[in-house]
């Protein structure tokens, strides 16, 4: 029988995201508390002569898929000649700020490590992931973490004290989204990361996760960067959501409903009356059961 391995690729949200400044290489140093959630893709890898990637989401080219880059990077670094057929079942919206492509790459690294019996540690896989994308090292590990640098510096934290999270993913597409968002950030919007470190400290101490400490520097520029984005945010506000935050470079946004029942009501209103992609999910830590 053909050997196969299955891994879940969990979406992430940024509980905080601050930009410290521009690096000499043209990128930016960031500091963020990242959190994986129950919403996830499924990555299945099986033995094959060459590396091939198949994805059931429209508009995702195998050659541009980060899972392909993950497999190539792993083979090159460790001199592997084996191939793999990689199939990705998508539930995370594409190019939405939820780390879907990066999480697929991270899950591919974990799955190939098992399929090819490489015996690599998470740290080894995270080092490979840093070559692929800024969010990949964190998503190799998952859970809650303080993420710094370009994303390669990941410090795991205890699980954040959060219950339910409502994610709204607008049907908005922007070419070169991340670069476009960064181009709108001025030096006056740089910070020292104090808010992020304060939240990380509270999480580390087992304290609460107050919405007052949640923050995304891109919140200020999202209405101008994403045509129609404000309509989604205003609808969510109209339902009663008080604090709404962008995830990553968006356009997805999230809020923390005070009760599961209220979050369910908001989700159903957006799905059934407006036809929007909305997900009521929980924080996810490795070892948890999937809960989308």
mmCIF file of C-alpha atoms in Angstrom:
data_model
loop_
_atom_site.group_PDB
_atom_site.id
_atom_site.type_symbol
_atom_site.label_atom_id
_atom_site.label_comp_id
_atom_site.label_asym_id
_atom_site.label_seq_id
_atom_site.Cartn_x
_atom_site.Cartn_y
_atom_site.Cartn_z
ATOM 1 C CA UNK A 1 0.000 0.000 0.000
ATOM 2 C CA UNK A 2 1.105 3.593 -0.663
ATOM 3 C CA UNK A 3 2.131 5.339 2.547
ATOM 4 C CA UNK A 4 0.319 8.610 3.299
ATOM 5 C CA UNK A 5 0.430 11.194 6.085
ATOM 6 C CA UNK A 6 -2.262 13.740 7.029
ATOM 7 C CA UNK A 7 -1.670 17.052 8.799
ATOM 8 C CA UNK A 8 -4.016 19.877 9.780
ATOM 9 C CA UNK A 9 -2.970 23.365 8.641
ATOM 10 C CA UNK A 10 -4.512 25.851 11.069
ATOM 11 C CA UNK A 11 -5.327 29.477 10.337
ATOM 12 C CA UNK A 12 -3.814 32.212 12.489
ATOM 13 C CA UNK A 13 -4.843 35.603 13.739
ATOM 14 C CA UNK A 14 -2.622 38.383 15.039
ATOM 15 C CA UNK A 15 -3.690 39.421 18.520
ATOM 16 C CA UNK A 16 -1.188 42.232 18.117
ATOM 17 C CA UNK A 17 0.928 43.416 15.202
ATOM 18 C CA UNK A 18 3.389 46.285 15.569
ATOM 19 C CA UNK A 19 6.065 47.490 13.169
ATOM 20 C CA UNK A 20 9.347 48.549 14.763
ATOM 21 C CA UNK A 21 11.012 49.930 11.631
ATOM 22 C CA UNK A 22 12.535 49.144 8.269
ATOM 23 C CA UNK A 23 15.461 46.738 8.033
ATOM 24 C CA UNK A 24 18.589 47.262 5.900
ATOM 25 C CA UNK A 25 17.340 44.479 3.579
ATOM 26 C CA UNK A 26 14.177 46.455 2.812
ATOM 27 C CA UNK A 27 11.864 44.344 4.941
ATOM 28 C CA UNK A 28 10.392 45.445 8.269
ATOM 29 C CA UNK A 29 10.980 44.243 11.800
ATOM 30 C CA UNK A 30 7.696 43.351 13.444
ATOM 31 C CA UNK A 31 6.589 42.174 16.856
ATOM 32 C CA UNK A 32 3.339 40.245 17.170
ATOM 33 C CA UNK A 33 1.426 37.880 19.388
ATOM 34 C CA UNK A 34 0.105 35.238 17.009
ATOM 35 C CA UNK A 35 -2.570 32.675 17.716
ATOM 36 C CA UNK A 36 -3.686 29.655 15.708
ATOM 37 C CA UNK A 37 -7.412 28.923 15.594
ATOM 38 C CA UNK A 38 -9.582 25.902 14.908
ATOM 39 C CA UNK A 39 -10.297 26.836 11.274
ATOM 40 C CA UNK A 40 -7.958 24.684 9.181
ATOM 41 C CA UNK A 41 -7.029 23.121 5.846
ATOM 42 C CA UNK A 42 -6.140 19.452 5.457
ATOM 43 C CA UNK A 43 -2.785 18.532 3.893
ATOM 44 C CA UNK A 44 -2.288 14.932 2.755
ATOM 45 C CA UNK A 45 1.052 13.709 1.431
ATOM 46 C CA UNK A 46 1.794 10.318 -0.057
ATOM 47 C CA UNK A 47 4.671 8.563 -1.749
ATOM 48 C CA UNK A 48 5.289 9.619 -5.344
ATOM 49 C CA UNK A 49 8.136 9.709 -7.877
ATOM 50 C CA UNK A 50 8.214 13.507 -8.102
ATOM 51 C CA UNK A 51 6.845 16.430 -6.108
ATOM 52 C CA UNK A 52 3.347 17.362 -7.230
ATOM 53 C CA UNK A 53 0.814 19.597 -5.495
ATOM 54 C CA UNK A 54 -2.954 19.534 -6.003
ATOM 55 C CA UNK A 55 -5.257 22.042 -4.329
ATOM 56 C CA UNK A 56 -9.051 22.099 -4.482
ATOM 57 C CA UNK A 57 -9.282 25.904 -4.217
ATOM 58 C CA UNK A 58 -9.813 27.842 -7.428
ATOM 59 C CA UNK A 59 -7.069 30.193 -8.519
ATOM 60 C CA UNK A 60 -4.226 28.564 -6.560
ATOM 61 C CA UNK A 61 -1.437 27.634 -8.980
ATOM 62 C CA UNK A 62 0.675 24.611 -7.949
ATOM 63 C CA UNK A 63 3.837 26.429 -9.035
ATOM 64 C CA UNK A 64 3.024 29.405 -6.782
ATOM 65 C CA UNK A 65 1.747 27.314 -3.882
ATOM 66 C CA UNK A 66 3.919 27.630 -0.791
ATOM 67 C CA UNK A 67 3.561 23.890 -0.225
ATOM 68 C CA UNK A 68 5.588 23.341 -3.402
ATOM 69 C CA UNK A 69 8.269 25.708 -2.127
ATOM 70 C CA UNK A 70 8.260 23.908 1.230
ATOM 71 C CA UNK A 71 8.852 20.523 -0.355
ATOM 72 C CA UNK A 72 11.578 21.895 -2.640
ATOM 73 C CA UNK A 73 13.329 23.665 0.253
ATOM 74 C CA UNK A 74 13.274 20.526 2.406
ATOM 75 C CA UNK A 75 14.647 18.350 -0.397
ATOM 76 C CA UNK A 76 17.392 20.823 -1.242
ATOM 77 C CA UNK A 77 18.561 21.410 2.344
ATOM 78 C CA UNK A 78 18.771 17.719 3.223
ATOM 79 C CA UNK A 79 19.633 16.233 -0.174
ATOM 80 C CA UNK A 80 16.414 14.239 -0.471
ATOM 81 C CA UNK A 81 15.573 12.561 -3.755
ATOM 82 C CA UNK A 82 12.181 11.144 -2.769
ATOM 83 C CA UNK A 83 9.062 12.737 -4.186
ATOM 84 C CA UNK A 84 5.567 13.256 -2.791
ATOM 85 C CA UNK A 85 2.046 13.898 -3.971
ATOM 86 C CA UNK A 86 0.690 16.736 -1.844
ATOM 87 C CA UNK A 87 -3.061 17.344 -1.759
ATOM 88 C CA UNK A 88 -4.504 20.408 -0.031
ATOM 89 C CA UNK A 89 -8.163 20.647 0.934
ATOM 90 C CA UNK A 90 -8.872 24.330 1.540
ATOM 91 C CA UNK A 91 -11.240 25.745 4.144
ATOM 92 C CA UNK A 92 -9.140 28.809 5.019
ATOM 93 C CA UNK A 93 -9.929 31.682 2.624
ATOM 94 C CA UNK A 94 -7.098 32.471 0.186
ATOM 95 C CA UNK A 95 -5.019 35.680 0.550
ATOM 96 C CA UNK A 96 -7.092 36.718 3.535
ATOM 97 C CA UNK A 97 -4.514 37.536 6.213
ATOM 98 C CA UNK A 98 -5.186 34.240 7.993
ATOM 99 C CA UNK A 99 -1.925 32.561 6.987
ATOM 100 C CA UNK A 100 -3.592 29.832 4.931
ATOM 101 C CA UNK A 101 -0.829 29.381 2.369
ATOM 102 C CA UNK A 102 1.881 29.626 5.020
ATOM 103 C CA UNK A 103 0.071 27.108 7.202
ATOM 104 C CA UNK A 104 -0.211 24.715 4.251
ATOM 105 C CA UNK A 105 3.561 25.051 3.812
ATOM 106 C CA UNK A 106 4.163 24.419 7.507
ATOM 107 C CA UNK A 107 1.879 21.376 7.489
ATOM 108 C CA UNK A 108 3.679 20.107 4.380
ATOM 109 C CA UNK A 109 7.008 20.328 6.204
ATOM 110 C CA UNK A 110 5.643 18.399 9.181
ATOM 111 C CA UNK A 111 3.982 15.797 6.948
ATOM 112 C CA UNK A 112 7.049 15.237 4.759
ATOM 113 C CA UNK A 113 9.204 14.920 7.851
ATOM 114 C CA UNK A 114 7.012 11.973 8.831
ATOM 115 C CA UNK A 115 6.577 10.537 5.328
ATOM 116 C CA UNK A 116 10.307 10.571 4.581
ATOM 117 C CA UNK A 117 11.207 9.585 8.176
ATOM 118 C CA UNK A 118 13.699 12.411 8.511
ATOM 119 C CA UNK A 119 13.501 12.722 12.295
ATOM 120 C CA UNK A 120 13.769 16.522 12.200
ATOM 121 C CA UNK A 121 12.782 18.662 15.191
ATOM 122 C CA UNK A 122 10.313 21.531 15.054
ATOM 123 C CA UNK A 123 13.305 23.876 15.269
ATOM 124 C CA UNK A 124 14.799 22.257 12.167
ATOM 125 C CA UNK A 125 11.511 22.633 10.291
ATOM 126 C CA UNK A 126 11.102 26.237 11.444
ATOM 127 C CA UNK A 127 14.543 27.057 10.036
ATOM 128 C CA UNK A 128 13.443 25.676 6.666
ATOM 129 C CA UNK A 129 10.140 27.532 6.986
ATOM 130 C CA UNK A 130 11.945 30.863 7.399
ATOM 131 C CA UNK A 131 13.196 30.464 3.817
ATOM 132 C CA UNK A 132 9.623 30.154 2.552
ATOM 133 C CA UNK A 133 7.615 32.901 4.252
ATOM 134 C CA UNK A 134 7.470 35.117 7.329
ATOM 135 C CA UNK A 135 4.548 33.301 8.975
ATOM 136 C CA UNK A 136 5.768 29.755 8.269
ATOM 137 C CA UNK A 137 8.099 29.335 11.275
ATOM 138 C CA UNK A 138 5.311 30.202 13.718
ATOM 139 C CA UNK A 139 2.825 27.977 11.910
ATOM 140 C CA UNK A 140 5.181 24.998 12.055
ATOM 141 C CA UNK A 141 4.703 25.202 15.827
ATOM 142 C CA UNK A 142 1.230 26.759 16.213
ATOM 143 C CA UNK A 143 -0.529 27.698 19.435
ATOM 144 C CA UNK A 144 0.265 31.083 20.975
ATOM 145 C CA UNK A 145 3.626 32.772 20.466
ATOM 146 C CA UNK A 146 5.541 36.030 20.530
ATOM 147 C CA UNK A 147 6.901 36.515 17.005
ATOM 148 C CA UNK A 148 9.660 39.003 16.173
ATOM 149 C CA UNK A 149 12.104 39.989 13.418
ATOM 150 C CA UNK A 150 10.684 39.095 10.018
ATOM 151 C CA UNK A 151 8.834 36.231 11.690
ATOM 152 C CA UNK A 152 11.762 33.882 12.213
ATOM 153 C CA UNK A 153 12.096 34.638 15.953
ATOM 154 C CA UNK A 154 9.315 32.606 17.610
ATOM 155 C CA UNK A 155 8.919 32.363 21.389
ATOM 156 C CA UNK A 156 6.116 29.973 22.421
ATOM 157 C CA UNK A 157 3.673 31.218 25.056
ATOM 158 C CA UNK A 158 1.084 29.433 27.180
ATOM 159 C CA UNK A 159 -2.393 29.294 25.554
ATOM 160 C CA UNK A 160 -4.049 32.711 25.444
ATOM 161 C CA UNK A 161 -7.045 33.054 27.720
ATOM 162 C CA UNK A 162 -9.675 33.460 25.001
ATOM 163 C CA UNK A 163 -12.909 31.619 24.390
ATOM 164 C CA UNK A 164 -14.554 32.190 21.024
ATOM 165 C CA UNK A 165 -13.307 34.224 18.075
ATOM 166 C CA UNK A 166 -15.456 35.381 15.170
ATOM 167 C CA UNK A 167 -13.565 35.796 11.894
ATOM 168 C CA UNK A 168 -15.070 37.665 8.941
ATOM 169 C CA UNK A 169 -13.267 37.266 5.620
ATOM 170 C CA UNK A 170 -14.344 39.864 3.021
ATOM 171 C CA UNK A 171 -14.410 38.938 -0.649
ATOM 172 C CA UNK A 172 -11.768 41.550 -1.477
ATOM 173 C CA UNK A 173 -8.636 40.957 -3.521
ATOM 174 C CA UNK A 174 -5.654 43.293 -3.850
ATOM 175 C CA UNK A 175 -2.676 42.505 -6.066
ATOM 176 C CA UNK A 176 0.551 42.614 -4.049
ATOM 177 C CA UNK A 177 -1.504 43.049 -0.893
ATOM 178 C CA UNK A 178 1.206 42.877 1.759
ATOM 179 C CA UNK A 179 3.549 45.250 -0.075
ATOM 180 C CA UNK A 180 0.625 47.605 -0.705
ATOM 181 C CA UNK A 181 -0.238 47.677 3.007
ATOM 182 C CA UNK A 182 3.356 48.260 4.091
ATOM 183 C CA UNK A 183 3.670 51.101 1.584
ATOM 184 C CA UNK A 184 0.929 52.939 3.489
ATOM 185 C CA UNK A 185 2.765 52.749 6.803
ATOM 186 C CA UNK A 186 4.683 55.906 7.724
ATOM 187 C CA UNK A 187 7.518 56.181 10.219
ATOM 188 C CA UNK A 188 5.129 57.917 12.609
ATOM 189 C CA UNK A 189 3.272 54.591 12.906
ATOM 190 C CA UNK A 190 6.343 52.671 14.061
ATOM 191 C CA UNK A 191 6.285 51.658 17.718
ATOM 192 C CA UNK A 192 8.619 49.998 20.220
ATOM 193 C CA UNK A 193 6.408 46.950 20.669
ATOM 194 C CA UNK A 194 5.370 47.843 24.207
ATOM 195 C CA UNK A 195 1.741 46.796 23.717
ATOM 196 C CA UNK A 196 2.730 43.411 22.318
ATOM 197 C CA UNK A 197 5.209 42.715 25.087
ATOM 198 C CA UNK A 198 2.634 43.738 27.689
ATOM 199 C CA UNK A 199 0.102 41.282 26.259
ATOM 200 C CA UNK A 200 2.753 38.550 26.002
ATOM 201 C CA UNK A 201 3.611 39.140 29.648
ATOM 202 C CA UNK A 202 -0.008 38.769 30.718
ATOM 203 C CA UNK A 203 -0.375 35.561 28.726
ATOM 204 C CA UNK A 204 2.886 34.231 30.152
ATOM 205 C CA UNK A 205 1.589 34.910 33.654
ATOM 206 C CA UNK A 206 -1.682 33.067 32.959
ATOM 207 C CA UNK A 207 -3.710 36.268 33.163
ATOM 208 C CA UNK A 208 -6.576 37.400 30.930
ATOM 209 C CA UNK A 209 -6.347 38.634 27.337
ATOM 210 C CA UNK A 210 -8.115 42.016 27.396
ATOM 211 C CA UNK A 211 -9.330 43.399 24.085
ATOM 212 C CA UNK A 212 -7.813 46.739 25.119
ATOM 213 C CA UNK A 213 -4.383 45.250 24.416
ATOM 214 C CA UNK A 214 -5.259 43.859 20.984
ATOM 215 C CA UNK A 215 -3.883 45.939 18.122
ATOM 216 C CA UNK A 216 -2.921 45.833 14.455
ATOM 217 C CA UNK A 217 -0.970 48.705 12.902
ATOM 218 C CA UNK A 218 -2.739 48.031 9.577
ATOM 219 C CA UNK A 219 -6.169 48.762 11.110
ATOM 220 C CA UNK A 220 -5.586 52.459 10.388
ATOM 221 C CA UNK A 221 -4.957 51.968 6.667
ATOM 222 C CA UNK A 222 -7.335 49.085 5.854
ATOM 223 C CA UNK A 223 -10.336 51.274 4.869
ATOM 224 C CA UNK A 224 -8.272 52.998 2.168
ATOM 225 C CA UNK A 225 -6.315 49.931 1.100
ATOM 226 C CA UNK A 226 -9.324 47.635 0.627
ATOM 227 C CA UNK A 227 -12.187 48.948 -1.474
ATOM 228 C CA UNK A 228 -15.445 48.090 0.308
ATOM 229 C CA UNK A 229 -13.746 46.877 3.499
ATOM 230 C CA UNK A 230 -15.567 49.402 5.681
ATOM 231 C CA UNK A 231 -18.931 47.909 4.648
ATOM 232 C CA UNK A 232 -17.974 44.611 6.259
ATOM 233 C CA UNK A 233 -16.604 46.243 9.397
ATOM 234 C CA UNK A 234 -19.636 48.514 9.768
ATOM 235 C CA UNK A 235 -22.033 45.581 9.369
ATOM 236 C CA UNK A 236 -20.228 43.693 12.115
ATOM 237 C CA UNK A 237 -20.326 46.791 14.302
ATOM 238 C CA UNK A 238 -24.051 47.101 13.562
ATOM 239 C CA UNK A 239 -24.629 43.610 14.919
ATOM 240 C CA UNK A 240 -23.071 44.689 18.206
ATOM 241 C CA UNK A 241 -19.351 43.887 17.904
ATOM 242 C CA UNK A 242 -17.424 46.534 19.821
ATOM 243 C CA UNK A 243 -13.772 45.842 19.046
ATOM 244 C CA UNK A 244 -12.795 44.667 15.543
ATOM 245 C CA UNK A 245 -9.229 43.991 14.434
ATOM 246 C CA UNK A 246 -7.529 43.173 11.156
ATOM 247 C CA UNK A 247 -5.612 39.891 11.001
ATOM 248 C CA UNK A 248 -2.171 40.183 9.457
ATOM 249 C CA UNK A 249 -2.341 42.303 6.335
ATOM 250 C CA UNK A 250 -6.042 41.496 5.957
ATOM 251 C CA UNK A 251 -8.585 41.854 4.624
ATOM 252 C CA UNK A 252 -9.953 39.378 7.212
ATOM 253 C CA UNK A 253 -11.021 40.875 10.522
ATOM 254 C CA UNK A 254 -11.951 39.342 13.841
ATOM 255 C CA UNK A 255 -13.766 40.150 17.050
ATOM 256 C CA UNK A 256 -14.099 38.432 20.403
ATOM 257 C CA UNK A 257 -17.819 37.903 21.147
ATOM 258 C CA UNK A 258 -18.741 38.046 24.836
ATOM 259 C CA UNK A 259 -20.711 34.799 24.568
ATOM 260 C CA UNK A 260 -20.767 31.844 22.186
ATOM 261 C CA UNK A 261 -24.493 32.334 21.548
ATOM 262 C CA UNK A 262 -23.939 35.918 20.410
ATOM 263 C CA UNK A 263 -21.032 34.898 18.212
ATOM 264 C CA UNK A 264 -23.201 32.208 16.612
ATOM 265 C CA UNK A 265 -25.934 34.757 15.932
ATOM 266 C CA UNK A 266 -23.466 37.151 14.271
ATOM 267 C CA UNK A 267 -22.012 34.345 12.173
ATOM 268 C CA UNK A 268 -25.421 33.205 10.948
ATOM 269 C CA UNK A 269 -26.518 36.748 10.142
ATOM 270 C CA UNK A 270 -23.451 37.332 7.990
ATOM 271 C CA UNK A 271 -23.624 33.946 6.293
ATOM 272 C CA UNK A 272 -27.356 33.717 5.635
ATOM 273 C CA UNK A 273 -28.458 37.306 5.097
ATOM 274 C CA UNK A 274 -25.340 38.594 3.324
ATOM 275 C CA UNK A 275 -23.620 35.484 1.953
ATOM 276 C CA UNK A 276 -20.313 36.388 3.566
ATOM 277 C CA UNK A 277 -17.570 34.060 4.799
ATOM 278 C CA UNK A 278 -17.737 34.089 8.590
ATOM 279 C CA UNK A 279 -16.262 31.567 11.012
ATOM 280 C CA UNK A 280 -16.891 31.115 14.721
ATOM 281 C CA UNK A 281 -13.836 29.334 16.025
ATOM 282 C CA UNK A 282 -11.689 28.838 19.116
ATOM 283 C CA UNK A 283 -7.993 29.297 19.817
ATOM 284 C CA UNK A 284 -6.115 26.132 18.865
ATOM 285 C CA UNK A 285 -3.001 24.680 20.459
ATOM 286 C CA UNK A 286 -1.109 21.573 19.268
ATOM 287 C CA UNK A 287 -2.700 18.584 20.941
ATOM 288 C CA UNK A 288 -6.209 20.067 20.820
ATOM 289 C CA UNK A 289 -8.865 18.458 18.676
ATOM 290 C CA UNK A 290 -9.792 20.416 15.558
ATOM 291 C CA UNK A 291 -12.600 22.877 16.215
ATOM 292 C CA UNK A 292 -13.566 25.078 13.290
#
